[in-house]
XYZ file of C-alpha atoms in Angstrom:
706
model
C -61.347 -236.351 -67.648
C -59.521 -236.508 -64.331
C -60.661 -240.038 -63.453
C -57.970 -242.669 -63.794
C -59.396 -245.587 -65.738
C -57.947 -249.053 -66.164
C -59.409 -252.408 -67.124
C -58.268 -253.740 -63.781
C -55.576 -252.480 -61.449
C -53.270 -255.058 -59.896
C -51.007 -255.186 -56.869
C -52.499 -252.420 -54.790
C -50.343 -252.733 -51.687
C -51.990 -251.690 -48.463
C -49.646 -253.355 -45.999
C -50.158 -255.831 -44.489
C -52.373 -256.854 -47.407
C -52.277 -256.727 -51.185
C -55.491 -256.179 -53.124
C -55.901 -257.295 -56.729
C -58.880 -256.389 -58.886
C -60.356 -258.655 -61.508
C -63.449 -259.636 -63.426
C -65.343 -260.782 -60.312
C -64.348 -258.069 -57.865
C -61.289 -258.021 -55.624
C -58.957 -260.625 -54.187
C -57.179 -259.964 -50.913
C -53.776 -261.497 -50.233
C -52.447 -261.748 -46.703
C -48.808 -262.958 -47.041
C -47.733 -265.940 -45.003
C -44.121 -266.030 -46.220
C -41.739 -264.814 -48.913
C -40.683 -267.044 -51.793
C -37.783 -267.046 -54.242
C -35.186 -265.383 -52.046
C -37.524 -262.934 -50.418
C -38.734 -261.270 -53.580
C -42.370 -262.284 -53.857
C -45.173 -262.504 -51.303
C -46.953 -265.829 -50.966
C -50.357 -266.325 -49.429
C -51.924 -269.720 -48.962
C -55.290 -268.088 -48.338
C -56.299 -265.479 -50.921
C -59.847 -264.325 -50.204
C -62.110 -263.221 -53.036
C -64.672 -260.514 -52.330
C -67.329 -259.636 -54.882
C -70.974 -260.202 -55.623
C -73.334 -262.859 -56.912
C -73.351 -262.724 -60.715
C -71.340 -259.511 -60.443
C -69.049 -258.695 -63.397
C -67.534 -255.225 -63.135
C -66.379 -253.498 -66.301
C -63.225 -252.012 -64.801
C -61.682 -250.395 -61.728
C -61.731 -246.601 -61.502
C -60.149 -244.364 -58.911
C -62.962 -242.525 -57.176
C -61.077 -240.643 -54.496
C -57.757 -240.607 -52.708
C -56.150 -238.907 -49.741
C -52.598 -238.896 -48.414
C -52.413 -242.633 -47.732
C -55.830 -244.038 -48.675
C -57.545 -244.691 -51.982
C -61.143 -245.410 -52.954
C -61.891 -247.136 -56.235
C -65.167 -248.138 -57.822
C -65.896 -251.394 -59.607
C -69.147 -251.017 -61.533
C -71.202 -253.367 -63.638
C -73.750 -250.614 -64.269
C -74.689 -247.281 -62.693
C -76.984 -249.207 -60.356
C -74.635 -252.099 -59.491
C -71.187 -251.308 -58.090
C -68.748 -251.672 -55.229
C -66.737 -248.851 -53.646
C -63.524 -250.226 -52.125
C -61.487 -248.259 -49.566
C -58.025 -249.265 -48.454
C -55.183 -247.480 -46.721
C -51.484 -248.072 -46.339
C -50.733 -249.714 -43.025
C -54.399 -250.339 -42.333
C -55.195 -254.055 -41.919
C -58.783 -253.608 -43.120
C -60.449 -253.260 -46.507
C -63.857 -251.593 -46.598
C -66.315 -252.586 -49.372
C -69.524 -250.580 -49.736
C -72.171 -252.348 -51.832
C -74.743 -250.755 -54.125
C -77.277 -253.022 -55.828
C -75.062 -256.107 -55.477
C -75.586 -259.225 -53.336
C -72.219 -259.923 -51.702
C -70.252 -263.140 -51.792
C -66.878 -264.308 -50.540
C -64.746 -266.809 -52.455
C -62.385 -269.259 -50.769
C -59.499 -271.139 -52.418
C -60.725 -274.227 -54.258
C -61.117 -277.150 -51.886
C -60.334 -275.048 -48.839
C -61.283 -276.704 -45.578
C -61.858 -273.423 -43.775
C -63.066 -273.008 -40.211
C -65.672 -270.441 -39.240
C -65.324 -268.868 -35.813
C -67.330 -266.495 -33.649
C -66.000 -263.576 -31.632
C -65.007 -265.862 -28.757
C -62.911 -268.033 -31.089
C -65.318 -270.970 -31.029
C -66.215 -272.868 -34.175
C -69.635 -272.087 -35.531
C -71.883 -273.946 -37.910
C -72.992 -272.263 -41.104
C -75.246 -270.544 -41.916
C -74.618 -267.947 -39.237
C -76.215 -264.611 -38.449
C -74.500 -261.635 -36.849
C -72.146 -258.732 -37.497
C -68.826 -260.616 -37.395
C -67.276 -263.960 -38.225
C -63.709 -265.175 -38.618
C -62.540 -267.452 -41.449
C -59.437 -269.491 -40.670
C -57.420 -271.592 -43.099
C -53.785 -272.809 -43.072
C -52.776 -270.561 -40.213
C -54.247 -267.386 -41.671
C -57.388 -265.721 -40.431
C -59.694 -263.060 -41.852
C -62.261 -261.160 -39.849
C -65.458 -260.294 -41.729
C -67.532 -257.453 -40.298
C -70.988 -256.460 -41.489
C -74.184 -254.695 -40.397
C -76.260 -256.287 -37.637
C -78.248 -259.398 -38.536
C -76.226 -260.151 -41.647
C -76.595 -263.795 -42.721
C -73.572 -265.778 -43.911
C -74.212 -269.010 -45.856
C -71.382 -271.326 -46.913
C -71.746 -273.265 -50.155
C -68.591 -275.234 -51.079
C -65.927 -272.583 -51.843
C -68.366 -269.715 -51.703
C -69.991 -267.737 -48.884
C -73.172 -265.894 -49.762
C -73.881 -262.787 -47.699
C -77.348 -261.336 -47.145
C -77.822 -257.946 -45.517
C -80.908 -257.382 -43.395
C -81.386 -253.651 -43.807
C -80.341 -250.570 -45.727
C -76.695 -250.655 -44.558
C -74.714 -252.499 -47.232
C -71.024 -253.023 -46.478
C -68.387 -255.570 -45.556
C -65.117 -254.957 -43.765
C -62.425 -257.572 -44.383
C -59.599 -257.556 -41.856
C -56.349 -259.465 -41.755
C -56.109 -260.877 -38.244
C -52.760 -261.780 -36.679
C -54.776 -264.433 -34.808
C -58.406 -265.425 -34.427
C -58.043 -264.208 -30.851
C -57.819 -260.664 -32.205
C -61.372 -260.685 -33.580
C -62.776 -258.780 -30.559
C -60.159 -256.042 -30.956
C -60.960 -255.630 -34.622
C -64.678 -255.701 -33.876
C -64.123 -252.549 -31.825
C -62.305 -250.623 -34.568
C -63.141 -252.120 -37.980
C -66.394 -250.205 -38.459
C -64.502 -246.864 -38.574
C -63.953 -246.243 -42.290
C -61.251 -243.655 -43.129
C -62.679 -240.840 -45.246
C -59.597 -238.645 -45.169
C -55.935 -238.939 -44.212
C -53.618 -235.967 -44.041
C -49.985 -235.425 -43.145
C -48.817 -232.053 -41.865
C -45.320 -231.119 -40.780
C -43.416 -228.380 -39.032
C -39.679 -227.778 -39.189
C -38.067 -226.122 -36.173
C -34.515 -225.041 -37.147
C -33.574 -224.095 -33.589
C -34.630 -227.499 -32.239
C -33.299 -229.382 -35.262
C -36.538 -231.323 -35.530
C -39.173 -232.150 -38.101
C -42.515 -232.781 -36.418
C -44.987 -234.767 -38.519
C -48.662 -235.104 -37.582
C -50.707 -237.904 -39.146
C -54.459 -237.371 -38.975
C -57.175 -239.858 -39.942
C -60.762 -238.670 -40.263
C -63.138 -241.633 -40.075
C -66.857 -242.255 -40.315
C -68.537 -244.795 -38.047
C -70.386 -247.279 -40.240
C -71.822 -248.607 -37.005
C -71.616 -247.412 -33.417
C -69.628 -244.356 -32.355
C -65.952 -245.376 -32.573
C -63.890 -243.329 -35.043
C -60.431 -244.557 -34.087
C -58.696 -246.741 -36.664
C -56.040 -249.422 -36.521
C -53.003 -247.862 -38.215
C -49.810 -249.753 -38.954
C -46.305 -248.317 -38.900
C -42.998 -249.426 -40.424
C -39.452 -249.256 -39.003
C -38.689 -245.820 -40.459
C -41.702 -244.515 -38.533
C -40.865 -245.924 -35.133
C -37.174 -246.848 -34.980
C -35.411 -243.468 -34.859
C -38.231 -241.062 -34.040
C -39.702 -239.514 -30.954
C -43.336 -240.575 -31.233
C -46.583 -241.092 -29.363
C -47.316 -244.493 -30.896
C -48.795 -246.901 -28.373
C -48.475 -250.279 -29.985
C -51.138 -252.871 -29.220
C -49.287 -256.112 -30.113
C -50.939 -256.299 -33.545
C -47.827 -257.060 -35.612
C -47.522 -258.193 -39.226
C -44.991 -259.520 -41.681
C -44.255 -257.136 -44.558
C -41.711 -256.583 -47.301
C -40.487 -253.578 -45.282
C -39.956 -255.397 -41.997
C -42.260 -255.653 -38.999
C -45.440 -253.608 -39.280
C -46.640 -252.592 -35.821
C -50.119 -251.209 -35.187
C -51.483 -248.508 -32.949
C -55.058 -247.269 -32.647
C -56.252 -243.686 -32.816
C -56.962 -240.916 -35.286
C -53.970 -238.631 -34.781
C -50.323 -239.610 -34.384
C -47.144 -237.545 -33.982
C -43.683 -238.615 -35.158
C -40.658 -236.328 -34.772
C -37.454 -236.731 -36.791
C -34.099 -235.095 -36.127
C -32.362 -233.046 -38.820
C -28.745 -231.863 -38.546
C -28.627 -229.795 -41.735
C -27.021 -230.143 -45.150
C -24.547 -228.139 -47.246
C -23.891 -228.426 -50.999
C -20.146 -228.968 -50.656
C -17.300 -228.709 -48.157
C -15.097 -225.708 -47.416
C -11.781 -225.385 -49.230
C -9.242 -228.165 -48.651
C -5.812 -227.297 -47.303
C -2.502 -229.182 -47.171
C -2.082 -231.114 -43.931
C 1.584 -232.073 -44.221
C 0.864 -235.764 -44.641
C 1.318 -238.410 -47.297
C -0.832 -237.927 -50.412
C -1.288 -234.296 -49.449
C -3.519 -231.753 -51.164
C -1.925 -230.015 -54.151
C -3.547 -226.616 -54.932
C -1.901 -226.556 -58.361
C -3.519 -229.857 -59.303
C -6.916 -228.571 -58.209
C -6.371 -225.465 -60.331
C -5.515 -227.679 -63.317
C -8.755 -229.596 -62.895
C -10.775 -226.387 -62.794
C -9.012 -224.882 -65.794
C -9.798 -227.979 -67.858
C -13.437 -227.899 -66.786
C -13.773 -224.184 -67.504
C -12.671 -224.730 -71.095
C -16.072 -226.111 -72.110
C -19.635 -225.124 -71.352
C -21.335 -228.061 -73.060
C -24.331 -229.628 -71.372
C -26.474 -232.550 -72.464
C -29.849 -232.092 -74.124
C -31.969 -234.327 -71.860
C -33.109 -233.580 -68.340
C -31.103 -236.347 -66.661
C -27.647 -235.936 -68.137
C -28.235 -232.241 -68.735
C -29.231 -231.971 -65.090
C -25.986 -233.612 -64.030
C -24.034 -231.100 -66.131
C -25.656 -228.034 -64.609
C -25.083 -229.282 -61.068
C -21.436 -229.839 -62.031
C -21.243 -226.209 -63.204
C -22.653 -225.146 -59.836
C -20.271 -227.350 -57.864
C -17.314 -226.162 -59.939
C -18.318 -222.554 -59.230
C -18.575 -223.223 -55.490
C -15.221 -225.002 -55.389
C -13.573 -222.187 -57.359
C -15.138 -219.606 -55.038
C -13.896 -221.481 -51.963
C -10.289 -221.684 -53.145
C -10.397 -218.197 -54.710
C -9.684 -219.554 -58.190
C -9.913 -217.316 -61.247
C -12.260 -219.777 -62.976
C -15.103 -218.892 -60.598
C -16.758 -216.320 -62.854
C -16.459 -218.627 -65.864
C -18.408 -221.376 -64.100
C -21.101 -218.939 -62.970
C -21.438 -217.786 -66.581
C -21.662 -221.408 -67.778
C -24.379 -222.151 -65.224
C -26.338 -218.985 -65.996
C -26.283 -219.692 -69.743
C -27.468 -223.261 -69.232
C -30.178 -222.438 -66.700
C -31.631 -219.596 -68.768
C -31.632 -221.916 -71.782
C -33.499 -224.609 -69.858
C -35.966 -222.205 -68.268
C -36.989 -220.503 -71.517
C -38.457 -221.728 -74.787
C -37.600 -220.472 -78.248
C -40.060 -221.572 -80.957
C -38.545 -224.344 -83.004
C -35.919 -225.483 -80.502
C -35.646 -229.248 -80.014
C -34.226 -229.452 -76.492
C -33.556 -227.532 -73.272
C -37.090 -226.508 -72.343
C -40.054 -227.535 -70.211
C -43.640 -228.009 -71.386
C -46.932 -228.194 -69.516
C -49.204 -231.220 -69.664
C -52.406 -229.583 -68.337
C -54.592 -232.721 -68.242
C -51.920 -234.519 -66.250
C -51.206 -231.445 -64.116
C -47.579 -231.879 -65.010
C -44.409 -230.273 -66.302
C -42.095 -232.310 -68.552
C -38.584 -231.329 -69.575
C -37.297 -231.945 -73.078
C -35.443 -233.810 -74.206
C -36.781 -236.617 -72.096
C -34.838 -239.717 -71.098
C -35.426 -242.990 -69.248
C -39.168 -242.705 -69.744
C -39.532 -239.245 -68.215
C -42.133 -238.436 -70.888
C -44.269 -241.009 -69.018
C -43.421 -239.316 -65.675
C -40.648 -241.757 -64.766
C -37.815 -240.464 -62.582
C -39.031 -236.867 -62.372
C -37.582 -236.335 -58.911
C -34.248 -237.779 -60.073
C -34.060 -235.460 -63.082
C -35.575 -232.311 -61.667
C -33.785 -232.550 -58.338
C -30.659 -231.603 -60.293
C -32.445 -228.476 -61.524
C -33.606 -227.326 -58.085
C -30.081 -227.843 -56.739
C -28.486 -225.977 -59.658
C -31.008 -223.123 -59.486
C -30.158 -222.626 -55.819
C -26.430 -222.620 -56.563
C -26.834 -220.032 -59.300
C -29.208 -217.985 -57.184
C -26.554 -217.669 -54.495
C -24.213 -216.107 -57.057
C -26.770 -214.219 -59.136
C -29.776 -212.722 -57.346
C -31.106 -211.341 -60.628
C -31.495 -214.912 -61.858
C -33.876 -215.663 -58.995
C -35.780 -212.463 -59.692
C -36.186 -213.442 -63.347
C -36.489 -217.223 -63.101
C -37.267 -218.077 -59.482
C -40.900 -218.694 -60.426
C -39.867 -221.177 -63.083
C -37.524 -222.951 -60.661
C -40.433 -223.263 -58.232
C -42.617 -224.830 -60.930
C -39.943 -227.459 -61.604
C -39.731 -228.203 -57.872
C -43.502 -228.509 -57.554
C -43.627 -230.960 -60.462
C -42.158 -233.653 -58.218
C -42.834 -232.271 -54.730
C -45.791 -229.894 -54.710
C -46.076 -228.963 -51.045
C -48.889 -226.418 -51.494
C -52.282 -228.116 -51.311
C -53.922 -224.982 -52.729
C -51.817 -225.103 -55.912
C -53.916 -227.184 -58.295
C -51.378 -226.996 -61.144
C -49.757 -230.145 -59.744
C -50.833 -233.101 -57.607
C -49.768 -233.033 -53.997
C -46.325 -234.670 -53.604
C -46.342 -236.488 -56.947
C -43.354 -238.796 -56.481
C -43.285 -239.179 -52.688
C -45.141 -242.012 -50.979
C -45.999 -240.295 -47.719
C -46.676 -243.361 -45.615
C -43.976 -245.584 -47.160
C -41.469 -242.829 -46.381
C -39.697 -242.864 -49.728
C -40.239 -241.876 -53.332
C -41.301 -243.995 -56.289
C -39.736 -243.632 -59.730
C -42.127 -245.370 -62.153
C -44.449 -242.618 -63.348
C -47.637 -244.472 -64.257
C -46.551 -247.650 -62.506
C -46.818 -251.195 -63.825
C -48.860 -254.361 -63.147
C -46.282 -255.430 -60.580
C -46.519 -252.197 -58.641
C -44.129 -249.303 -58.138
C -40.351 -249.257 -57.765
C -37.357 -247.053 -57.066
C -33.725 -247.667 -57.902
C -31.541 -244.618 -57.125
C -32.381 -243.813 -53.533
C -29.551 -241.266 -53.321
C -30.860 -239.199 -56.220
C -34.206 -239.154 -54.443
C -32.403 -237.662 -51.456
C -30.731 -235.137 -53.738
C -34.180 -233.994 -54.874
C -35.023 -233.165 -51.240
C -31.665 -231.486 -50.725
C -32.332 -229.416 -53.851
C -35.666 -228.379 -52.361
C -33.968 -227.286 -49.126
C -31.287 -225.295 -50.952
C -33.757 -223.653 -53.327
C -36.171 -222.899 -50.500
C -33.423 -221.065 -48.634
C -32.278 -219.227 -51.770
C -35.851 -218.081 -52.506
C -36.756 -217.383 -48.885
C -39.600 -219.909 -49.183
C -39.768 -221.471 -45.728
C -42.571 -223.833 -46.740
C -40.382 -225.240 -49.506
C -37.454 -225.590 -47.104
C -39.611 -227.376 -44.524
C -40.900 -229.774 -47.171
C -37.351 -230.569 -48.242
C -36.445 -231.281 -44.624
C -39.526 -233.493 -44.226
C -38.675 -235.571 -47.287
C -34.978 -235.717 -46.450
C -35.552 -236.772 -42.835
C -38.052 -239.493 -43.713
C -36.469 -240.857 -46.865
C -32.942 -241.035 -45.467
C -34.276 -243.264 -42.680
C -36.277 -245.352 -45.141
C -33.193 -245.859 -47.328
C -31.100 -247.177 -44.460
C -33.916 -249.542 -43.478
C -35.229 -250.778 -46.835
C -32.252 -250.533 -49.192
C -29.470 -251.320 -46.696
C -31.202 -253.274 -43.899
C -28.986 -251.419 -41.440
C -30.640 -253.004 -38.400
C -30.625 -256.498 -39.860
C -34.322 -257.312 -39.396
C -36.065 -255.949 -42.509
C -34.973 -258.383 -45.221
C -36.433 -261.872 -45.194
C -34.012 -264.483 -43.848
C -33.886 -266.132 -47.259
C -32.622 -262.935 -48.934
C -28.948 -263.657 -49.743
C -27.625 -260.084 -50.157
C -26.782 -257.261 -47.739
C -28.530 -254.649 -49.911
C -31.065 -254.244 -52.674
C -30.666 -252.300 -55.887
C -34.376 -251.693 -56.398
C -37.216 -251.578 -53.903
C -40.569 -252.674 -55.333
C -44.014 -252.340 -53.796
C -44.068 -255.962 -52.703
C -40.424 -256.983 -52.618
C -36.931 -256.108 -53.770
C -34.373 -256.822 -56.488
C -30.607 -257.251 -56.313
C -29.842 -255.524 -59.588
C -30.356 -252.330 -61.559
C -32.104 -251.409 -64.784
C -28.782 -250.728 -66.493
C -26.137 -253.050 -65.028
C -25.647 -256.264 -63.099
C -22.280 -255.095 -61.784
C -22.443 -255.302 -57.970
C -20.541 -252.023 -57.734
C -23.372 -250.271 -59.562
C -26.006 -251.960 -57.384
C -24.347 -250.219 -54.453
C -23.162 -247.203 -56.397
C -26.602 -246.141 -57.587
C -27.358 -245.553 -53.884
C -24.145 -243.524 -53.415
C -24.339 -240.804 -56.075
C -23.831 -237.945 -56.804
C -21.185 -237.193 -54.198
C -21.947 -234.387 -51.758
C -22.196 -233.873 -47.989
C -25.963 -234.317 -48.390
C -25.301 -238.082 -48.504
C -23.584 -238.139 -45.103
C -26.497 -240.098 -43.637
C -25.032 -243.125 -45.442
C -21.951 -243.089 -43.189
C -23.474 -241.984 -39.906
C -22.453 -245.437 -38.706
C -18.895 -245.609 -40.110
C -18.469 -249.282 -39.303
C -21.606 -250.127 -41.236
C -20.326 -247.964 -44.099
C -17.043 -249.898 -44.136
C -18.945 -253.158 -44.129
C -21.083 -252.025 -47.070
C -18.012 -251.224 -49.122
C -16.372 -254.523 -48.125
C -19.557 -256.396 -49.099
C -19.505 -254.694 -52.487
C -15.838 -255.605 -52.991
C -16.482 -259.241 -52.054
C -19.417 -259.526 -54.439
C -17.614 -257.778 -57.285
C -14.527 -259.921 -56.833
C -16.724 -262.992 -57.129
C -18.525 -261.736 -60.243
C -16.115 -259.400 -62.042
C -12.897 -260.863 -60.577
C -11.614 -257.384 -59.748
C -12.730 -254.589 -57.499
C -10.042 -251.902 -57.700
C -11.000 -248.323 -58.505
C -8.834 -248.623 -61.613
C -10.917 -251.559 -62.874
C -14.090 -249.491 -62.569
C -13.126 -246.568 -64.787
C -13.789 -242.871 -64.106
C -17.594 -242.957 -63.840
C -18.042 -245.827 -61.405
C -14.655 -245.210 -59.792
C -15.645 -241.654 -58.902
C -18.786 -242.933 -57.179
C -16.733 -245.338 -55.068
C -14.237 -242.628 -54.108
C -17.001 -240.188 -53.255
C -18.589 -242.712 -50.898
C -15.392 -243.840 -49.167
C -14.141 -240.259 -48.799
C -16.955 -239.610 -46.325
C -15.585 -242.134 -43.799
C -11.979 -242.787 -44.926
C -10.755 -239.757 -46.887
C -7.092 -240.729 -46.496
C -7.726 -243.905 -48.509
C -9.504 -241.923 -51.205
C -6.598 -239.444 -51.379
C -4.162 -242.353 -51.696
C -6.147 -243.914 -54.547
C -6.313 -240.612 -56.417
C -2.538 -240.090 -56.130
C -1.709 -243.666 -57.109
C -3.796 -243.360 -60.251
C -2.522 -239.856 -61.020
C 1.065 -241.116 -61.029
C 0.399 -244.046 -63.361
C 1.533 -243.511 -66.980
C -1.422 -243.064 -69.288
C -3.957 -242.851 -66.448
C -7.439 -241.858 -67.661
C -9.226 -241.979 -64.334
C -7.580 -239.496 -61.956
C -6.824 -237.269 -64.954
C -10.522 -237.162 -65.858
C -11.386 -233.686 -64.628
C -15.124 -234.097 -65.267
C -15.400 -236.893 -62.715
C -12.399 -236.427 -60.476
C -12.196 -232.686 -59.789
C -14.929 -232.883 -57.176
C -13.576 -236.183 -55.823
C -10.143 -234.637 -55.327
C -11.694 -231.605 -53.649
C -14.092 -233.585 -51.440
C -11.612 -236.205 -50.263
C -9.045 -233.612 -49.180
C -11.659 -231.293 -47.703
C -13.129 -234.216 -45.742
C -9.632 -235.064 -44.556
C -9.397 -231.525 -43.149
C -12.739 -231.272 -41.377
C -13.229 -234.915 -40.388
C -16.602 -236.582 -40.057
C -20.012 -235.149 -39.237
C -20.477 -234.407 -35.559
C -24.001 -235.724 -35.131
C -24.235 -234.295 -31.611
C -24.097 -230.776 -33.024
C -26.116 -228.611 -35.388
C -26.905 -224.984 -36.029
C -30.069 -222.927 -36.395
C -29.637 -222.897 -40.186
C -30.931 -225.802 -42.310
C -27.988 -225.283 -44.700
C -25.191 -225.949 -42.264
C -23.188 -228.835 -40.839
C -20.759 -229.392 -37.987
C -17.707 -231.634 -38.361
C -15.120 -233.006 -35.963
C -11.623 -234.138 -36.863
C -10.969 -237.490 -35.158
C -7.224 -236.803 -34.956
C -7.288 -233.541 -33.008
C -10.983 -233.443 -31.924
C -11.321 -229.962 -33.407
C -14.690 -228.926 -34.735
C -15.412 -227.083 -37.959
C -18.682 -225.175 -38.318
C -19.896 -224.619 -41.875
C -22.862 -222.521 -43.038
C -24.046 -222.022 -46.631
C -25.809 -218.666 -46.786
C -27.452 -217.956 -50.167
C -29.081 -214.720 -49.015
C -27.835 -211.176 -49.594
C -27.528 -210.527 -45.860
C -25.115 -211.753 -43.229
C -26.658 -214.346 -40.935
C -25.907 -214.866 -37.247
C -26.306 -218.575 -36.600
C -26.606 -220.267 -33.219
C -24.717 -223.509 -32.690
C -26.090 -226.298 -30.514
C -24.543 -229.325 -28.855
C -27.513 -231.580 -28.229
C -30.059 -229.034 -26.929
C -27.590 -226.508 -25.480
C -26.422 -223.379 -27.305
C -22.610 -223.366 -27.272
C -22.005 -220.234 -29.324
C -22.713 -218.356 -32.509
C -21.057 -217.663 -35.835
C -21.507 -215.114 -38.583
C -22.230 -216.467 -42.050
C -21.204 -214.146 -44.865
C -23.847 -213.342 -47.518
C -23.889 -215.340 -50.768
C -21.091 -217.597 -49.564
C -20.152 -220.684 -47.612
C -18.480 -219.778 -44.325
C -16.341 -221.974 -42.115
C -15.380 -221.312 -38.515
C -13.117 -223.126 -36.092
C -14.164 -221.066 -33.072
C -17.488 -219.597 -32.035
C -18.584 -216.206 -30.833
C -20.232 -215.871 -27.427
C -24.001 -216.125 -27.475
C -25.789 -212.785 -27.561
C -29.315 -212.190 -26.330
């Protein structure tokens, strides 16, 4: 009952190739270019691989590891193919059982057949390797010794000479690379596994990628493994590239050979919100009375939506409101904690007969689904988006209410493991359900689609990792924290590369936009599922506002350009791009983003709107309370000082560009005071004490103690 069955699966991306399954076996596509504005891969040489008179009934997943999959195509129990492919691996391994192999060329193809030295050969040919070249693309075909290849029009019959029955099809950058592939192609990956280790003191996330291979022939067990920009651009790594490069929808794929690889990411920490804003004696200054008014209005209602997405947003708002009230010592603090506790207990319990606000197990799917569902979450869509709000909110409540974690911490952990099960021994959930380990980012379509997988809201994916970090610290679960750091470090880099093209070399030259709204397995889309407004195409990557999204503005000039690009596109399409024209929902997203790199502008916009008669944007407490707080708090502390960090994963260091003063902030959800070391680069520059169950700020540091 655990075998995934489909008539035929399509669009199995194993960069640099795409493998389709059909009624005759598989077809391998090796893209030569991108068509229609960079959205779709085009290959002028699709290669069919199957068997003579072979008609499989379907394609069934047989096995899978962290970044490989094996599927079986069977005509009968005695006649079948087992196909192995891995992400970033430029080879496809086909193991034959009771089937005479054949290769299919495009109709009328005038293909050349080459030997290992690159010389043309006449067919039939006998050996363990040939190359097939057509229209500038070349496949290497590897087989057991003394295999006979016979060409008949658009078909190549293959006859094995002994008991070994397999073909390895490799995408060659050039026919000259056949000898290199001949050395490595016979190593078939039987297992791939990622492990990681977070070192808070070093501020690093070390990831180790291990491939266990079997030698189909000879003794070599090293594989050719490809890597994308988020793997190699900003990491310390031991990758020794061998000039085997490929075109892909995610930029240049570069290959290295081996069976174990180490990539180390930096991590500077996150916090759920900023410390209390203070007046600075400047234009559009912070008004404590206005902030109090916002909080009073919000405290007057404890309503929260009945589905896991909008209900999740509401409970995080309760948590943020509580933290803001705590920071400014506002009397509404206890009210917000009560609101959050009521909502979380409601969600984490079930009363017979209730129609919403509960979670249910799906044992056969090894899943947990929250009700009411929305946006297809009953089909496992968007689980990390939805449930990331719950892990974040549970951590926020746990900081204020330790009894809640005692009573419901186990339930919060189940919700976290639904989308990011980090414990390989926990068989209640699949390992890392929504995260594509090798691709470096999450996918949102639960059971996928014929066109492959996709993800729209990259920022909510990041929030799901931030929620894991916060909850891990609140529960004292270091494995959960480390997993959150792993996902955050990798996915934040992937977002900048594949959604924003920050280095300018990922998108195809024909792609006419600076960003994408949705990343798909084989391409990208400038749009969203819910709106064609350019501001939402950008905005869905910029919400919900919190310091956890600071990676978006690490390069402030790029951040300014992104906002200017959005304005230009919206002016052209909507003929207006002011915050006022966007309304409170979209307008708040824009203000939250800009406040991270230009808080003075955000403060000015909020005051201008506030002073307009009949304004319904700045006076919208639900959306603008946190924007008012964040923009003024950011104005106080300045921008993130990326040269500094602390020994706590829930901390950040800021520097004010005007006076160069640093602010050190630590969120401590535990019941004990923490002494945190502060680092500039790799040097300890001091310590600070973080009060229990609070967020602490410091402008000066204590001397380091031994």
